[in-house]
Short mmCIF file of C-alpha atoms in Angstrom, two decimals:
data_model
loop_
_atom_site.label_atom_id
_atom_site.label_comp_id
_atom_site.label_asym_id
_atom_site.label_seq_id
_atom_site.Cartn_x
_atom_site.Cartn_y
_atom_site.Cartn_z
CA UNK Y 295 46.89 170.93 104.61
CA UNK Y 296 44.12 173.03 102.91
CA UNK Y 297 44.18 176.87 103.05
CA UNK Y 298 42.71 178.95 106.05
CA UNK Y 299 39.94 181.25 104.62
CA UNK Y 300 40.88 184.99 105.21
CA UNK Y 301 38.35 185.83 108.57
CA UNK Y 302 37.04 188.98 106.12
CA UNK Y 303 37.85 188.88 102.39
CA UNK Y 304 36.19 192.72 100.63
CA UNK Y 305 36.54 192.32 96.74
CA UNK Y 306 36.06 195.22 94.53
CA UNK Y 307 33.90 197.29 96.63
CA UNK Y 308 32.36 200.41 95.29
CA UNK Y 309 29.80 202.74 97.27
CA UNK Y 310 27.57 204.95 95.68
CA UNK Y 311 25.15 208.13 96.98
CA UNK Y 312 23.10 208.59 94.01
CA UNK Y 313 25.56 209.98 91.17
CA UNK Y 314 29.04 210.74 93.90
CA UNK Y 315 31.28 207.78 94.11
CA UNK Y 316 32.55 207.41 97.45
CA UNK Y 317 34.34 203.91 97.69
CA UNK Y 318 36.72 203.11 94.39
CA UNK Y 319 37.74 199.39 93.73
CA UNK Y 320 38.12 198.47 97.65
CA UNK Y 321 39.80 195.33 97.96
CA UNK Y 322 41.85 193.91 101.06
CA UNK Y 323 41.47 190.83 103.12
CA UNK Y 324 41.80 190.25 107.12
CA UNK Y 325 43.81 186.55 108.61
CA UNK Y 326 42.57 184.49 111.69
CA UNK Y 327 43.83 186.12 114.65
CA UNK Y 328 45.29 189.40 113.72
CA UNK Y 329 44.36 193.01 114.46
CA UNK Y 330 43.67 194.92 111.29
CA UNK Y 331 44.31 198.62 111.84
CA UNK Y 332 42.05 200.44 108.80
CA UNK Y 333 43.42 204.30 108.74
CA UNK Y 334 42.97 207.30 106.79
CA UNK Y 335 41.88 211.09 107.07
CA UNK Y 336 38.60 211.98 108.29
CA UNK Y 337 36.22 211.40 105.26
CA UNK Y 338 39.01 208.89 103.83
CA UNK Y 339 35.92 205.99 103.94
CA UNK Y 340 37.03 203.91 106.69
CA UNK Y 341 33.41 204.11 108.48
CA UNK Y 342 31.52 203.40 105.10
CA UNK Y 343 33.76 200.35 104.68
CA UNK Y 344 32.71 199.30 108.24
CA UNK Y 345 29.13 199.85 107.25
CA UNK Y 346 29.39 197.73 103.85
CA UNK Y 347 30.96 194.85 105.76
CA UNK Y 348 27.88 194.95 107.91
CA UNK Y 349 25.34 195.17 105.22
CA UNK Y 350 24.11 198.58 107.07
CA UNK Y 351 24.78 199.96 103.44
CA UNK Y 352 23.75 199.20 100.21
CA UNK Y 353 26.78 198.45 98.48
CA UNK Y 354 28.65 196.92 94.96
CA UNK Y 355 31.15 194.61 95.63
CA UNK Y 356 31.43 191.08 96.97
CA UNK Y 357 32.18 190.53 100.90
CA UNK Y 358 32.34 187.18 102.64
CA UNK Y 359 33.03 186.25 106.50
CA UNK Y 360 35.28 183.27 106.27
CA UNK Y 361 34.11 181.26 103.65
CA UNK Y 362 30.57 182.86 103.63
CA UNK Y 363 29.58 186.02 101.21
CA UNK Y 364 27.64 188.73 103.12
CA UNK Y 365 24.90 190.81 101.11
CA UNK Y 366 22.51 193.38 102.20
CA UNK Y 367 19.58 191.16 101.95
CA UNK Y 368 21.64 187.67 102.91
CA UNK Y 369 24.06 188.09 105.90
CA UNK Y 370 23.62 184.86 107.91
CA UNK Y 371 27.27 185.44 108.50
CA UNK Y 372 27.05 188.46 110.62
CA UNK Y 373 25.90 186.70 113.50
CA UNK Y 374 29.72 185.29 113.73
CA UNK Y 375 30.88 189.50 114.17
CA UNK Y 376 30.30 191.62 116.45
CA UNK Y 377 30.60 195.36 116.16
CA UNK Y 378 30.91 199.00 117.45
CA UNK Y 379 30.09 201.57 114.63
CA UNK Y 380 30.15 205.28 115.09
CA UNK Y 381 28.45 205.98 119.07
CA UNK Y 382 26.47 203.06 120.26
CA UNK Y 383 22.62 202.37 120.02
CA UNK Y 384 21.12 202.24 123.30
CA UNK Y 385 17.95 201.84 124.74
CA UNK Y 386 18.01 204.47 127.73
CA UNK Y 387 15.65 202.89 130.11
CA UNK Y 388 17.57 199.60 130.50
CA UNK Y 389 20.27 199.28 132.57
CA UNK Y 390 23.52 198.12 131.35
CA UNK Y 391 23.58 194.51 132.28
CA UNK Y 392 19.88 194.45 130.74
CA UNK Y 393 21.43 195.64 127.11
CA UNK Y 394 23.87 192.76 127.47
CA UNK Y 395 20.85 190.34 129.00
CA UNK Y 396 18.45 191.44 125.41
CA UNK Y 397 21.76 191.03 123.46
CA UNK Y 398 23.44 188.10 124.26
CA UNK Y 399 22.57 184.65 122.57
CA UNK Y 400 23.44 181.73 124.86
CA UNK Y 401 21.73 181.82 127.53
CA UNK Y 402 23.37 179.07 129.21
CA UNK Y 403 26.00 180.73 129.41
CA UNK Y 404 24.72 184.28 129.51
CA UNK Y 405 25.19 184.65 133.45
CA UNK Y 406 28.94 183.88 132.73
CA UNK Y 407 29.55 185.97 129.94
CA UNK Y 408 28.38 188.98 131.02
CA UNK Y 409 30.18 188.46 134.21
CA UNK Y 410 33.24 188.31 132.79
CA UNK Y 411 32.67 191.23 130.51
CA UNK Y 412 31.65 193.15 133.43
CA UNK Y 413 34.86 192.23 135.12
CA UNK Y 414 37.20 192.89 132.06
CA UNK Y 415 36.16 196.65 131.81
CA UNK Y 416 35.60 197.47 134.99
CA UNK Y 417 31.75 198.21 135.00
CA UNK Y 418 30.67 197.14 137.82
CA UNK Y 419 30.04 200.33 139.37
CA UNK Y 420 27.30 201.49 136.78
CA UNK Y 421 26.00 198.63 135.21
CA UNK Y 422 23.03 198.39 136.98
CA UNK Y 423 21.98 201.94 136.29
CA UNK Y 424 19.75 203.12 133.41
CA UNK Y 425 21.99 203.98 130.29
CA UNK Y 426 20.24 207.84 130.06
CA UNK Y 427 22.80 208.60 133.43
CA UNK Y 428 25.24 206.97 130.85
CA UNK Y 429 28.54 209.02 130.59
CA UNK Y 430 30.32 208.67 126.98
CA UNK Y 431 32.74 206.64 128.34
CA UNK Y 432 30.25 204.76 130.05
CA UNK Y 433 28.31 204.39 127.05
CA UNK Y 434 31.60 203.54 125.21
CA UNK Y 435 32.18 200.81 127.53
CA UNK Y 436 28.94 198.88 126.93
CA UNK Y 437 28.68 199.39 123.42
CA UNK Y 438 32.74 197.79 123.19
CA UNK Y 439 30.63 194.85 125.85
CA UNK Y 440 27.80 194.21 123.65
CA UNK Y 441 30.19 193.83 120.48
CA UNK Y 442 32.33 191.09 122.62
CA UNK Y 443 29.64 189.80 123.83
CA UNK Y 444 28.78 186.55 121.71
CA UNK Y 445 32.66 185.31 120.90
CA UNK Y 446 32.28 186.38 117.91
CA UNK Y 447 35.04 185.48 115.59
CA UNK Y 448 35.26 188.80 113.98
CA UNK Y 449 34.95 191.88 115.89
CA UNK Y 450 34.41 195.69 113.85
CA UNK Y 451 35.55 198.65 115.98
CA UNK Y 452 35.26 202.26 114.27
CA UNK Y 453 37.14 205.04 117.18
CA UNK Y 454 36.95 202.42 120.05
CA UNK Y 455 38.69 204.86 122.58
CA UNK Y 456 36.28 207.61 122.33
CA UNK Y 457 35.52 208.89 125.69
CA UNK Y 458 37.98 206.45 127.14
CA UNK Y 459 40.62 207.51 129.99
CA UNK Y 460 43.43 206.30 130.45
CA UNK Y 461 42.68 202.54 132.31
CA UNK Y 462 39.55 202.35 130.57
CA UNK Y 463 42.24 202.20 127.18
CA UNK Y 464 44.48 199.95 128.97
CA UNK Y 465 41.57 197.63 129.81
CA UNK Y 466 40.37 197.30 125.92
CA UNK Y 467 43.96 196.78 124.53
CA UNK Y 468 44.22 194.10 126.90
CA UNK Y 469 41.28 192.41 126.13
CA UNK Y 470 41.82 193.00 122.31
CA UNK Y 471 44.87 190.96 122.62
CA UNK Y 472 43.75 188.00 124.92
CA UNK Y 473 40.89 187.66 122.24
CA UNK Y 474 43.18 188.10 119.28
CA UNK Y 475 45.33 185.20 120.80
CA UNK Y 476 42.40 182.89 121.19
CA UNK Y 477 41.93 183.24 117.53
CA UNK Y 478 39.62 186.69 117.20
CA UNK Y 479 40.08 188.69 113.96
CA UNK Y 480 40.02 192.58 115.23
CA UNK Y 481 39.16 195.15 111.97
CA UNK Y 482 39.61 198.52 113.82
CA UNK Y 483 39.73 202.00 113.13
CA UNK Y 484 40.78 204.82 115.35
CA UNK Y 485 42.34 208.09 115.02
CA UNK Y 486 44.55 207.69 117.58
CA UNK Y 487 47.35 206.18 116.05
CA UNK Y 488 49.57 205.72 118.93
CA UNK Y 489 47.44 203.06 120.70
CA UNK Y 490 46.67 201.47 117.43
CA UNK Y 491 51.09 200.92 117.27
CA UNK Y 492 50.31 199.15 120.19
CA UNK Y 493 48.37 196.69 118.40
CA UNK Y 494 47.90 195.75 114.98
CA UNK Y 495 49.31 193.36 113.30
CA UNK Y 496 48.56 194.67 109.84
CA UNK Y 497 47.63 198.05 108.27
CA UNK Y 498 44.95 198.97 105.41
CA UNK Y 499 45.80 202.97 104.41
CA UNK Y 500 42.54 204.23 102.97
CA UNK Y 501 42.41 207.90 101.29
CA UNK Y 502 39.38 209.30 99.68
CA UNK Y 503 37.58 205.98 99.24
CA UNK Y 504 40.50 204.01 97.85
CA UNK Y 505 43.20 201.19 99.06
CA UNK Y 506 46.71 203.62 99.03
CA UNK Y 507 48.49 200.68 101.15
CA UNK Y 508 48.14 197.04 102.78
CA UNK Y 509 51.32 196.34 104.61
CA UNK Y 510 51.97 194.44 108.47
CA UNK Y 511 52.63 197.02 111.02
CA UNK Y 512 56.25 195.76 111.07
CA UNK Y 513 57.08 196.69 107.51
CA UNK Y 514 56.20 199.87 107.82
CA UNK Y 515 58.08 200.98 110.57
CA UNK Y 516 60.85 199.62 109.19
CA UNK Y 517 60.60 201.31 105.92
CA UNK Y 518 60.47 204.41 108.28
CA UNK Y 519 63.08 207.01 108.27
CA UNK Y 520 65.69 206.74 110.92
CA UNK Y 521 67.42 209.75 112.23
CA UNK Y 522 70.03 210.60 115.03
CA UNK Y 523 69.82 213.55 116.80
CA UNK Y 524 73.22 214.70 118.40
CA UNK Y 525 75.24 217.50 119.69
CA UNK Y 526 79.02 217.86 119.86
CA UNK Y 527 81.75 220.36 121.15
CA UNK Y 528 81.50 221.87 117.41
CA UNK Y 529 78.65 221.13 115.53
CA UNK Y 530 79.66 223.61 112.93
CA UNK Y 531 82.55 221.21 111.69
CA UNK Y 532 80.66 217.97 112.55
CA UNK Y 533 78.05 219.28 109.93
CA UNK Y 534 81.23 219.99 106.93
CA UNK Y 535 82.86 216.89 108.40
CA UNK Y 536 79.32 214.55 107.93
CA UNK Y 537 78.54 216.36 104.44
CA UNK Y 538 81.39 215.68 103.23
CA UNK Y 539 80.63 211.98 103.91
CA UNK Y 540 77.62 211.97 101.86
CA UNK Y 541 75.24 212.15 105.08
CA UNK Y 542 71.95 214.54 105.02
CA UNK Y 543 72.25 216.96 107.99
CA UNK Y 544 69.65 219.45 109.25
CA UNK Y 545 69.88 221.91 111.82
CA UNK Y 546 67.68 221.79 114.28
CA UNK Y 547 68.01 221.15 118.38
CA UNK Y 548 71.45 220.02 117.78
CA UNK Y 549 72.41 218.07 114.17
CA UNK Y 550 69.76 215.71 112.98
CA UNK Y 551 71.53 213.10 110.77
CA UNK Y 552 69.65 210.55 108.44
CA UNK Y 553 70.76 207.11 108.80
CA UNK Y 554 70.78 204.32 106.11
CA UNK Y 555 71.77 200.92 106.22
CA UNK Y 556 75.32 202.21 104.46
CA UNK Y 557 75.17 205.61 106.91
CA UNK Y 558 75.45 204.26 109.94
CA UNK Y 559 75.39 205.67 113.24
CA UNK Y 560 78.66 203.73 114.25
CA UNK Y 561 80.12 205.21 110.76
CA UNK Y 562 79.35 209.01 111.96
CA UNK Y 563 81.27 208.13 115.27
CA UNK Y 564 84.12 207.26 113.79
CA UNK Y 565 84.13 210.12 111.07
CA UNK Y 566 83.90 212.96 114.20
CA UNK Y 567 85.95 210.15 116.84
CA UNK Y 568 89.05 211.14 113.97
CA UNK Y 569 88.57 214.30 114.08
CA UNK Y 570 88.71 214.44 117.76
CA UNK Y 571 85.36 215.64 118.07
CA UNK Y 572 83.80 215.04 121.32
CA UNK Y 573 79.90 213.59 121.24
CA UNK Y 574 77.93 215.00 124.28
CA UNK Y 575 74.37 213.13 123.19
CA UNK Y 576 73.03 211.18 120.68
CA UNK Y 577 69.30 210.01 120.73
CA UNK Y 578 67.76 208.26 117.57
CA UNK Y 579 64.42 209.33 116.35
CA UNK Y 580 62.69 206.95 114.07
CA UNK Y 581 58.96 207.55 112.58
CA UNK Y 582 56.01 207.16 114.38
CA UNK Y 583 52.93 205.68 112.55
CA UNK Y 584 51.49 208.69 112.54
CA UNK Y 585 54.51 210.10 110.19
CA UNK Y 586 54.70 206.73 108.40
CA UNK Y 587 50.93 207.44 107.19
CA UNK Y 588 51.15 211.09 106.76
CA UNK Y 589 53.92 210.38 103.91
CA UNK Y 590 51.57 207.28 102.80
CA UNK Y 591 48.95 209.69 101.84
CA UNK Y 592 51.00 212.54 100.50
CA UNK Y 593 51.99 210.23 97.85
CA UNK Y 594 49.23 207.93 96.76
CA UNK Y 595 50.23 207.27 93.19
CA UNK Y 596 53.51 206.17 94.70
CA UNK Y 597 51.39 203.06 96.51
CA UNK Y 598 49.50 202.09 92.86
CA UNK Y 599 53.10 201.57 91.07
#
């Protein structure tokens, strides 16, 4: 059986503004299906990545969607993604279902499609009006429409949830993953990392313009630190009792103990268990992604070795 082309494949990509480099060596590819998270610090490049891959910016570097290269003046491809970059583009004297009318491409099946978008995110009690009454979310909501619109097979997402409550998010991740298990590649970016947990499949760590990490989402949380937290009837001795062991202690709201695949938590009940010790709560406390990519780009040169 031949090889499935990666859905996005970004070789070597630099980005220049005049002399200031601003993308180094970019190089990462995206599989059929998944969700890509791409994070980083504000100004890391993540947008200007998005961008490139869209041929919205000149660029050096080789991109292709599926099997097909993408170049600024030669992107036949792009009409198999859709995208959200940065706030939406909208025309404020159409409605919303007139943005996804001008925007959508079958039109034998338009009446469907935007029916079902419509449907999916819930915005059927403003799409009729002119975008200029637009709220951000509202305008959020349409501009995440337009960018599903077409079944694409590659969908670009830079801060999705802006202006989103709380069902609106709900709504998107749900979508995200019906589409990504039809066979949609997702390449999004968002700041807020706990939602973004929720969903991707793999992870591209960018920090000032460079590739720090590529990793799946379950790798990295389980290269993340694992901790106990627990009090006793004397946490004084627990602590000279668990040192003495070889375990890292801190004191904090009760002990917080490091665990390790030869520390383990049922080893530290047994050490305080003999010396009659009594354990009144123990809670673990594992990384977040947010912590997992905080230490990612404290260390970069770590990621290069």
């Amino acid at each position: 059986m031949e090889n499935t082309p990666a859905a996005l494949t970004v070789q070597h990509l630099n980005k220049f503004y005049g002399h200031h480099q601003t993308l180094f060596d970019v190089n990462f590819q995206c599989q059929p299906g998944h969700i890509i998270g791409l994070v980083g610090a504000n100004g890391a490049g993540k947008t200007t990545i998005m961008r490139s891959i869209l041929s919205l910016a000149r660029h050096q570097g080789q991109i292709s969607i599926g099997p097909d290269p993408v170049a600024f003046n030669h992107h036949a491809a792009l009409n198999r993604v859709g995208a959200l970059i940065e706030s939406p583009g909208l025309y404020p004297y159409l409605t919303g279902r007139e943005h996804l009318k001008l925007f959508v491409k079958d039109d034998a099946q338009a009446t469907t499609s935007i029916a079902t978008l419509i449907n999916q995110l819930h915005m059927e009690n403003f799409i009729d009006e002119r975008a200029q009454k637009y709220s951000l979310g509202m305008k959020q909501k349409l501009g995440i429409a337009i960018a599903f619109l077409n079944q694409p097979q590659l969908i670009i997402l830079d801060e999705p949830l802006n202006g989103l409550d709380p069902q609106a998010t709900h709504d998107l991740r749900a979508l995200i993953l019906k589409q990504s298990a039809a066979g949609t590649t997702f390449l999004i970016s968002s700041h807020i990392l706990g939602e973004l947990q929720r969903l991707a499949d793999d992870l591209i760590v960018i920090d000032h313009g460079s590739v720090v990490k590529e990793t799946t989402m379950a790798e990295l949380l389980a290269q993340s630190q694992h901790r106990v937290q627990l009090t006793t009837n004397d946490d004084d001795l627990a602590v000279t009792i668990l040192q003495a062991a070889n375990y890292h202690v801190s004191m904090g709201d009760g002990l917080l103990v490091d665990i390790t695949d030869q520390q383990s938590v049922e080893k530290i009940m047994q050490l305080l268990g003999d010396q009659q010790l009594l354990i009144q709560d123990i809670r673990h406390l594992d990384d977040d992604l947010e912590a997992s990519i905080l230490k990612i780009i404290a260390q970069p040169e770590a990621q290069h070795a």
